[in-house]
CSV table of C-alpha atoms in Angstrom, one decimal:
chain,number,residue,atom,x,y,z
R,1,UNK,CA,10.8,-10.0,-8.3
R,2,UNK,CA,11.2,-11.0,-5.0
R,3,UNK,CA,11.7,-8.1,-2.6
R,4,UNK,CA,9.8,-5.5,-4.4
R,5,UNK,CA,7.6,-3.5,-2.2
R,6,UNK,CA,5.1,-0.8,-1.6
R,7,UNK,CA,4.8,1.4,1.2
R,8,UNK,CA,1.5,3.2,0.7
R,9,UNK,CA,0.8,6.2,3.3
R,10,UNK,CA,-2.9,6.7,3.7
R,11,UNK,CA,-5.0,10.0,5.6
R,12,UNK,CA,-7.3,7.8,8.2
R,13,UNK,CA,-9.1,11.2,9.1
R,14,UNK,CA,-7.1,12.5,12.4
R,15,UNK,CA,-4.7,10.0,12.3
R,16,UNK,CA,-2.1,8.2,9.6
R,17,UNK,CA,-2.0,5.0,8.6
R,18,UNK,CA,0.8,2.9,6.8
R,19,UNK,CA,0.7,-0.6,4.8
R,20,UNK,CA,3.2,-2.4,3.0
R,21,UNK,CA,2.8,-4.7,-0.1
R,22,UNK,CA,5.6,-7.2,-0.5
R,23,UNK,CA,6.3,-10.1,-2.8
R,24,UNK,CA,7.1,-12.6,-0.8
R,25,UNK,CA,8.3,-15.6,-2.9
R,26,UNK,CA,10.2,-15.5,-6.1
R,27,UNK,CA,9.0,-14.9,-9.4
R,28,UNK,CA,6.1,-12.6,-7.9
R,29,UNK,CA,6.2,-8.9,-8.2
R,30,UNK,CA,4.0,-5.7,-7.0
R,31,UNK,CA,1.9,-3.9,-9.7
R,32,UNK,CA,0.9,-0.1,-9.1
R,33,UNK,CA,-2.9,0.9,-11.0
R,34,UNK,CA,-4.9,3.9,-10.7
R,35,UNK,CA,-8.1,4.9,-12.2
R,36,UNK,CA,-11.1,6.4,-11.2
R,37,UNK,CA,-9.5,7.6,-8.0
R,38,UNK,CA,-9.1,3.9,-6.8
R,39,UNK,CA,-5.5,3.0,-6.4
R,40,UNK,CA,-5.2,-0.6,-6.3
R,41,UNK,CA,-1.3,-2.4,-5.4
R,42,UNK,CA,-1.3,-6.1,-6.5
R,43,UNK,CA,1.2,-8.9,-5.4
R,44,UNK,CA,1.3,-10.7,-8.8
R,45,UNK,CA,2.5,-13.9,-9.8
R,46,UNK,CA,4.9,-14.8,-12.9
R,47,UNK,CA,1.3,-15.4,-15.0
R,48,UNK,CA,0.2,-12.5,-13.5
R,49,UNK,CA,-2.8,-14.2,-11.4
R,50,UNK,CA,-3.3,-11.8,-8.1
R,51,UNK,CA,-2.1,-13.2,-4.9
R,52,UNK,CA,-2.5,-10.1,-2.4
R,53,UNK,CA,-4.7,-6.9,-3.7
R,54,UNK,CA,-5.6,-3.6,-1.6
R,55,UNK,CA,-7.4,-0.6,-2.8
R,56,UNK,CA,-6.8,2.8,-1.7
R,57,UNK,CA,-9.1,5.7,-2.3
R,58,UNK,CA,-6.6,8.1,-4.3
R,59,UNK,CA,-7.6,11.5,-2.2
R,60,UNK,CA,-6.3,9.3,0.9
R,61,UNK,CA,-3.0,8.9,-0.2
R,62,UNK,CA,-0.8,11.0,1.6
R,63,UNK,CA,2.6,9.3,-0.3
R,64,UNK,CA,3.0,6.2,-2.1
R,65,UNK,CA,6.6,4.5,-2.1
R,66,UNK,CA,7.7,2.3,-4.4
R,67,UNK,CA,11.2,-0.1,-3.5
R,68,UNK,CA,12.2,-2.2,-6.2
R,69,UNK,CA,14.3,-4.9,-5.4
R,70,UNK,CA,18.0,-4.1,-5.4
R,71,UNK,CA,20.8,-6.8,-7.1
R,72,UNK,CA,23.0,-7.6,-4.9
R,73,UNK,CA,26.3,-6.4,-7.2
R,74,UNK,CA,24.9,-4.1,-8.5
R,75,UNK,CA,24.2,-2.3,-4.7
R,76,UNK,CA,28.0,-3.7,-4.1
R,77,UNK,CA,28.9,-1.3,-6.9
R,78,UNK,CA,27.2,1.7,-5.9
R,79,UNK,CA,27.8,1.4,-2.0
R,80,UNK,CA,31.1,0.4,-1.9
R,81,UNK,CA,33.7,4.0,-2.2
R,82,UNK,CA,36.2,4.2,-4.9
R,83,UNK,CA,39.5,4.8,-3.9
R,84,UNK,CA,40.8,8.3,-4.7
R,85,UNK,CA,44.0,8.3,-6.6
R,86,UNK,CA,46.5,11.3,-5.8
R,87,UNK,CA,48.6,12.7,-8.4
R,88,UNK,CA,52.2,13.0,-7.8
């Protein structure tokens, strides 16, 4: 879905290093697969065809931060304070 990213946090041996996968249009989405200590974050489309890959050795990885993409009332909901009713 559109505004799903990745923030990936890597160890670049003395210093730290940070990328960001995005999908950018609608109807794509960011997929998250590990194995063999590769970490690979994919920007997919709806067919799931691979627009945007990067792979990350998975000893490098210092954090890896998924944000899904919020709906807007449901955000509304949870952001906006409830008023607090007083008895009496």
């Amino acid at each position: 879905m559109r505004g799903d990213r990745v923030e990936i946090v890597i160890d670049a041996g003395g210093e730290v290093r940070t990328y960001e996968i995005v999908a950018s249009r609608n109807g794509r989405r960011v997929e998250i697969e590990t194995g063999r200590g590769v970490v690979t974050v994919s920007e997919v489309t709806r067919s799931g065809t691979p627009v945007r890959t990067a792979r990350f050795m998975a000893s490098r990885i210092l954090a890896l931060v998924e944000h899904p993409a919020a709906d807007q009332n449901i955000a509304r909901d949870v952001i906006e304070p409830r008023p607090i009713r007083s008895s009496g």
